[in-house]
Amino acid sequence: MKYYQKQKLKQKIFAVIALVIALIMVLSLLTPVFAAAPNTQTVTAVTNTDVAEPTAEPGQEKTIGGEHFSLDLQMGFDNSYIVEKVTPMTATLTNNGEAFRGEFQVKVYTYENTDSGFQKYALYSQKLELPEGATKQVSMELGLNTVRRNMEVSLVDEGGNVVFQKYVPVDALSPETVAVGVLSEQPAQVQYLAGMNLSEKTSVFFLDRDTFPESQSVMENFAVLIIDDFDTATLGDAQKKALKNWVDNGGLLVLGTGVQAQKVLSGLDFVDVSLNGTQSVSGISAPDGTALSLSAPLTVAGISAEKASVKWEANGTPLTSLMPYGSGYVLMHHFALGLAPFANMPQQTDVLEGLCSGLYDIGEESARVEIANQLRYAANNFPSVAGSSMVVIFLVVGIYIVLAGPVMYIVLKKKDRRELGWITIPVLSVVFLGVVFVLAGRSTYHNGLISTKAIVEMEQDSSIGEAQIAMAVKVPGSGDVNLQSELPIPVQPQVDNGWYDGNGKAEEIDYKVTTGDGTNITFYNNMAWETNNVSASTTLELGGSVTSNVAFDGEKVVGTVTNGTSVNFMDAYLKLDYVYIPLGELPAGETMEVSYDLSTENINARYGERLTNLVTGDGTTVWDQVQNGTITEERGYTLRREQELMEILHNWDTTEQSQWENSQITYEFFGFSDMPIFDSVKYLNGKPARENYLTMFHTVDTKDLSREKSFDLPFTVLPETTDQAVNYDNWNNFCEVNNYMDTEQEVILRYAVGEGVRIDEIQFAFDESYGSGMYADPQVYNVKTGQWEDFVETSYTPGEDYINEERVVQFKMYLEPGVYTHAPRMRVKGGGLYA
């Protein structure tokens, strides 16, 4: 009897132990799922190989290893760089000691806290072998977003030792700098150009064949480029291409020709002109009519071009011609800038400045930086990872729990062999552990993830696009994260990605970029699934541009949109003044007929509602449509990101309000593509990454209504907002009229209609949010009768009777004390006088 009791006790003990083993085995089965990182990446500690020595305090910078190495560093242009631009750097290194193998490093600061003195920096590096007595040149393009007095460069050997370090003085120029580049074989003859003053912050740099940019990113430093007495055929292919693309994208190229015309034009195949000898011209006045004193007759070249217009002439002889190219211009002076008599004329810079006026673009750098920051946040939104493999993994674990638990217990109990659980449970666990490892290794969580979002600005009539790119990177494990691309990625330092956390450090590394044939970026000391960001910018050749010929026609928008680019747009949208129109798919090379019925809701809806309606087609949100099964989760993610990218531009849009006062209607095109900008396999810690792309292509243009035979604008025209009582709400899409006084007040709204148009009808309508708040009915002023007329909802005809000499229609509102309301919108029907 005692024997059987002992056996039952043993069986119970074995059963408990078996259940504990099963629990442990279940936890071990889940380990490869939640901790896949140790099996998918290599964790590398930060060593001196990765981090150069900290920057010395100002006044304490000393060269290390100067007896063994010598350095000639050319940073930017004349050792000056424009903040927030891509800056070229060329270092010439000579080894006077033993052979060196390691890295050339430049420290670029990405963040600084002036209160605490804490700074973050990035390292830009290139692998370098420098034999004894050898001299080599290292070139990089750096995005310098902070103001520095010197640049720290270092040589770090393979053992992580800093064997050479030097601080090179540099000058930082404001982002608003208007840079002028001058290319001439005789720079002394055009030295007077250094006195050109195109803005309050103008800098003139003299270039040569070696310093002339090879990439358009560097070329974008310049607003104006001047070439005189230089054989452009000697420029490299990359330099010629960069120059051509720069003009195509909005640059102003100024050419001095005269007796040197053939020489200057020899390498500029995009400047399509004919040369017809030279002649002498006397008695010249400036373009503004001011008399000029020349020491001798001016020799001018006979230059003709189909698309050129005469900008300056003397006695019928063209002196300066203007030729548009893409969205830029070529300003051709038919005389040499560096030769007498023009070069020694007292007023030469005034003449050149006047001829250049209005032809070059001064970008809004603050908006560009903020757009880049918002774009980075957009990239942090990763798509949902397909979970089928995870479901299978948990299903396998569930089967194991059932088999190792109740099934195994019932079977062994029935056979009265529960002690066999010591063998069967471990064997079962080993089998299922192997299955889970295989499934986890093949799951979408095995490798790292990259989310790439980009905005490409396209200029009208240009085949070049400027791309701002944000990449978000994450991997499943802790430690260092290494992103490797087979193609170069022009990494831009980020300006707001650090903060002082009270750690007592003076500075720390943000990331390291190793350039060469491809790009290698390392982020240090990451937690599992921590997000790292990469900002980049580049220029794209698109093969053409997007053109739109659409117009309001009463209650419809009609016309065509042509995709002349090489990009297939999976989704496209058009914005005509306040109205957003979904176009759907627009393949490369195709023209789409547009016929879109307007509605009051489409015109008057608030911005967020308009965007929601645009991407979903109705008043429901993207999330609602995903939840009710109307669209897939993947499609919902794409639509939401499209909306997000459009919102980024809307937040910095300064042209949202109607430009009708200039007789122009503004339209914008938004095209979306999942085409990768950097089309190469990318690796995270040596494993191919799962990457998601979304790029928005954007362009803005205007339609000149003075050249339209007829137009019929819907209720889109809002009053001028020059008065303190009249304010336009860009986000909510209405014009607010306020009475801040304690007494009744009359407010006169001014609706500008512009020059060059004939107005047949005007009509006013209040939106649904209109609240009276008025002690008398509003009125419209009739210029012909000189009387204020009570407001009616029907049309006012003829419309010209209500337009004063300032081309303004006046609408009066009588506001009670301390109230506000919405201004009415105006409809306009008429035609252009120059059609």
XYZ file of C-alpha atoms in Angstrom, residues 382-677:
296
model
C 6.193 53.528 -40.442
C 3.598 51.382 -42.207
C 2.104 48.439 -40.360
C 4.280 45.380 -40.839
C 2.454 42.407 -42.328
C 1.713 40.105 -39.405
C 0.941 36.759 -41.043
C 4.261 35.226 -40.071
C 3.803 36.412 -36.470
C 0.351 34.829 -36.348
C 1.864 31.548 -37.499
C 4.571 31.796 -34.820
C 2.061 32.331 -32.019
C -0.142 29.565 -33.452
C 2.835 27.173 -33.260
C 3.524 28.265 -29.674
C -0.150 27.727 -28.824
C -0.048 24.203 -30.295
C 3.064 23.473 -28.231
C 1.358 24.675 -25.038
C -1.624 22.415 -25.694
C 0.532 19.387 -26.563
C 3.021 19.882 -23.737
C 0.276 20.629 -21.243
C -3.157 18.991 -21.108
C -2.708 16.607 -24.069
C 0.592 15.233 -22.829
C -0.740 14.996 -19.270
C -3.936 13.161 -20.287
C -2.073 10.731 -22.555
C 0.619 9.882 -20.001
C -1.928 9.674 -17.173
C -4.057 7.279 -19.196
C -1.029 5.083 -19.779
C 0.052 5.639 -16.181
C 3.476 6.760 -17.447
C 3.564 10.414 -16.395
C 7.246 10.104 -15.466
C 7.974 9.983 -19.205
C 7.278 13.726 -19.227
C 10.944 14.096 -18.277
C 11.754 12.940 -21.807
C 8.769 13.854 -23.976
C 8.469 17.525 -22.911
C 12.152 18.423 -23.608
C 12.041 16.566 -26.934
C 8.810 18.331 -27.910
C 10.292 21.653 -26.845
C 13.420 21.155 -28.948
C 11.291 20.342 -32.015
C 9.016 23.363 -31.596
C 11.945 25.636 -30.674
C 13.520 24.799 -34.016
C 10.274 25.541 -35.825
C 9.896 28.916 -34.082
C 13.507 29.899 -34.843
C 12.951 29.160 -38.525
C 9.696 31.134 -38.631
C 11.117 34.043 -36.625
C 14.141 34.173 -38.904
C 11.827 34.513 -41.897
C 9.419 37.012 -40.321
C 9.252 40.686 -41.266
C 10.644 41.567 -37.828
C 13.921 39.818 -38.575
C 15.582 42.700 -40.434
C 15.524 46.450 -39.919
C 13.032 48.926 -41.369
C 13.538 52.142 -43.372
C 10.805 54.704 -43.996
C 11.666 57.267 -46.697
C 9.579 60.371 -47.374
C 10.534 63.076 -49.895
C 9.233 66.289 -51.424
C 10.444 67.206 -54.912
C 9.909 70.804 -56.025
C 9.488 71.121 -59.791
C 9.786 74.459 -61.557
C 7.541 75.172 -64.518
C 9.175 74.429 -67.900
C 12.109 72.759 -66.132
C 13.048 69.088 -66.244
C 14.986 69.342 -62.966
C 13.531 68.736 -59.518
C 14.996 69.629 -56.125
C 14.406 66.823 -53.643
C 14.379 67.058 -49.868
C 14.527 63.583 -48.359
C 14.018 62.197 -44.869
C 14.846 58.608 -43.933
C 13.870 56.988 -40.641
C 15.803 53.864 -39.658
C 15.195 51.265 -36.925
C 16.420 47.760 -36.109
C 15.129 45.133 -33.656
C 18.096 45.136 -31.293
C 20.170 47.452 -29.107
C 23.678 48.682 -29.864
C 25.053 50.441 -32.935
C 23.021 50.776 -36.132
C 24.835 50.784 -39.454
C 23.083 51.889 -42.663
C 24.910 50.996 -45.854
C 23.912 52.124 -49.356
C 25.552 51.032 -52.584
C 24.802 54.458 -54.065
C 25.983 57.736 -52.496
C 23.468 59.510 -50.254
C 24.127 63.277 -49.909
C 23.568 63.418 -46.155
C 22.564 66.757 -44.651
C 23.175 67.489 -40.950
C 19.993 67.993 -38.955
C 19.592 71.211 -37.036
C 17.268 70.342 -34.158
C 17.837 66.700 -33.285
C 19.667 67.121 -30.003
C 19.099 68.511 -26.544
C 21.065 68.970 -23.360
C 20.104 66.229 -20.923
C 22.295 67.272 -18.006
C 24.844 64.513 -18.584
C 27.728 66.892 -17.965
C 29.317 66.248 -21.353
C 30.689 69.058 -23.456
C 29.767 67.265 -26.685
C 28.916 63.890 -28.133
C 28.725 62.275 -31.533
C 25.377 62.154 -33.308
C 26.349 59.870 -36.183
C 29.197 59.102 -38.543
C 29.077 59.231 -42.354
C 31.707 57.416 -44.425
C 31.644 58.408 -48.089
C 33.227 56.876 -51.146
C 31.660 54.703 -53.818
C 28.581 54.396 -51.608
C 27.559 55.730 -48.204
C 27.937 54.191 -44.762
C 26.154 55.805 -41.795
C 26.572 54.648 -38.199
C 24.349 55.610 -35.244
C 25.641 54.779 -31.774
C 24.215 53.226 -28.582
C 20.654 52.584 -29.732
C 17.847 50.901 -27.871
C 15.834 48.229 -29.657
C 13.578 49.738 -32.331
C 14.841 53.246 -31.604
C 14.324 55.551 -34.594
C 17.298 57.260 -36.229
C 16.914 59.952 -38.868
C 18.853 60.810 -42.001
C 18.218 64.027 -43.926
C 19.411 64.385 -47.505
C 18.961 66.583 -50.557
C 19.622 66.001 -54.224
C 18.539 67.068 -57.694
C 16.637 64.806 -60.058
C 16.439 64.770 -63.828
C 12.738 64.216 -64.520
C 12.746 64.243 -68.310
C 10.166 67.031 -68.476
C 7.639 68.938 -66.404
C 3.970 68.871 -65.430
C 1.811 71.393 -67.275
C -1.760 72.360 -66.525
C -4.310 74.141 -68.649
C -7.295 74.242 -66.336
C -9.679 77.042 -65.482
C -12.847 77.830 -63.573
C -15.941 77.721 -65.735
C -18.808 78.709 -63.494
C -19.615 75.714 -61.333
C -16.984 73.500 -62.963
C -13.234 73.220 -63.394
C -12.284 72.182 -66.929
C -9.058 71.722 -68.883
C -6.137 69.318 -69.148
C -3.156 68.231 -67.063
C -0.120 66.718 -68.805
C 2.537 64.647 -67.075
C 5.616 65.368 -69.161
C 7.955 63.746 -66.647
C 9.316 60.208 -66.571
C 7.562 59.541 -63.245
C 4.360 57.502 -62.956
C 2.098 59.191 -60.420
C -0.029 56.640 -58.587
C -2.121 59.490 -57.132
C -2.347 63.089 -58.324
C -4.217 66.158 -57.108
C -4.710 69.673 -58.399
C -5.347 72.789 -56.341
C -6.886 75.753 -58.135
C -6.942 78.690 -55.720
C -8.897 77.212 -52.774
C -10.297 74.200 -54.620
C -8.675 70.744 -54.424
C -9.393 68.301 -57.246
C -8.523 64.573 -57.196
C -7.045 63.414 -60.499
C -6.299 59.784 -59.679
C -3.511 57.923 -61.459
C -1.455 59.921 -63.982
C 1.174 57.842 -65.822
C 4.281 59.383 -67.371
C 3.711 61.062 -70.722
C -0.089 61.091 -70.488
C -2.591 63.957 -70.670
C -5.716 63.886 -68.527
C -8.978 65.659 -69.337
C -10.357 67.430 -66.266
C -14.051 68.164 -65.773
C -14.830 68.609 -62.102
C -18.148 69.804 -60.685
C -17.744 72.304 -57.881
C -19.838 72.395 -54.755
C -20.276 74.921 -51.994
C -18.715 72.482 -49.541
C -15.626 72.049 -51.726
C -15.031 75.791 -51.898
C -15.963 76.818 -48.367
C -14.809 73.809 -46.359
C -12.042 74.284 -43.838
C -8.601 73.143 -44.834
C -8.564 69.882 -42.860
C -12.014 68.940 -44.142
C -10.986 69.718 -47.727
C -7.927 67.467 -47.459
C -9.948 64.649 -45.897
C -12.557 64.885 -48.652
C -9.811 65.018 -51.228
C -8.038 61.782 -50.323
C -11.074 59.759 -49.275
C -13.751 61.068 -51.627
C -16.273 61.758 -48.866
C -16.570 63.169 -45.371
C -15.279 60.048 -43.612
C -11.676 59.852 -42.477
C -9.058 57.480 -43.803
C -9.227 55.541 -40.532
C -13.011 55.180 -40.870
C -12.616 53.719 -44.345
C -9.986 51.256 -43.155
C -12.173 50.175 -40.255
C -15.269 49.600 -42.385
C -13.294 47.735 -45.039
C -13.725 50.296 -47.833
C -9.953 50.448 -48.325
C -7.101 48.244 -47.153
C -4.829 49.195 -44.277
C -1.928 49.581 -46.726
C -3.951 51.950 -48.906
C -5.061 53.857 -45.834
C -1.445 54.324 -44.776
C -0.545 55.714 -48.219
C -3.487 58.143 -48.315
C -2.779 59.418 -44.816
C 0.880 60.037 -45.670
C -0.145 61.839 -48.874
C -2.368 64.095 -46.834
C 0.447 64.637 -44.343
C 2.947 65.689 -47.029
C 0.452 68.160 -48.502
C -0.103 69.575 -45.019
C 3.637 70.170 -44.636
C 3.637 72.538 -47.603
C 0.356 74.102 -46.531
C 1.865 75.036 -43.171
C 4.470 77.161 -44.986
C 2.365 78.321 -47.905
C 2.394 82.100 -48.266
C 0.237 82.186 -51.413
C -2.909 80.458 -50.098
C -5.028 83.571 -50.483
C -6.284 84.305 -53.991
C -3.911 86.201 -56.297
C -6.885 87.584 -58.194
C -5.721 91.142 -57.414
C -2.913 90.486 -59.938
C -5.353 89.112 -62.530
C -3.854 85.706 -61.850
C -5.138 82.377 -60.598
C -2.656 80.153 -58.790
C -2.682 76.408 -59.268
C -0.623 73.686 -57.632
C 0.016 70.107 -58.712
C 0.712 67.274 -56.263
C 1.850 63.930 -57.681
C 2.753 60.907 -55.562
C 5.063 58.045 -56.406
C 6.545 55.074 -54.571
C 9.618 55.241 -56.827
C 12.812 55.158 -54.724
C 15.019 58.227 -55.125
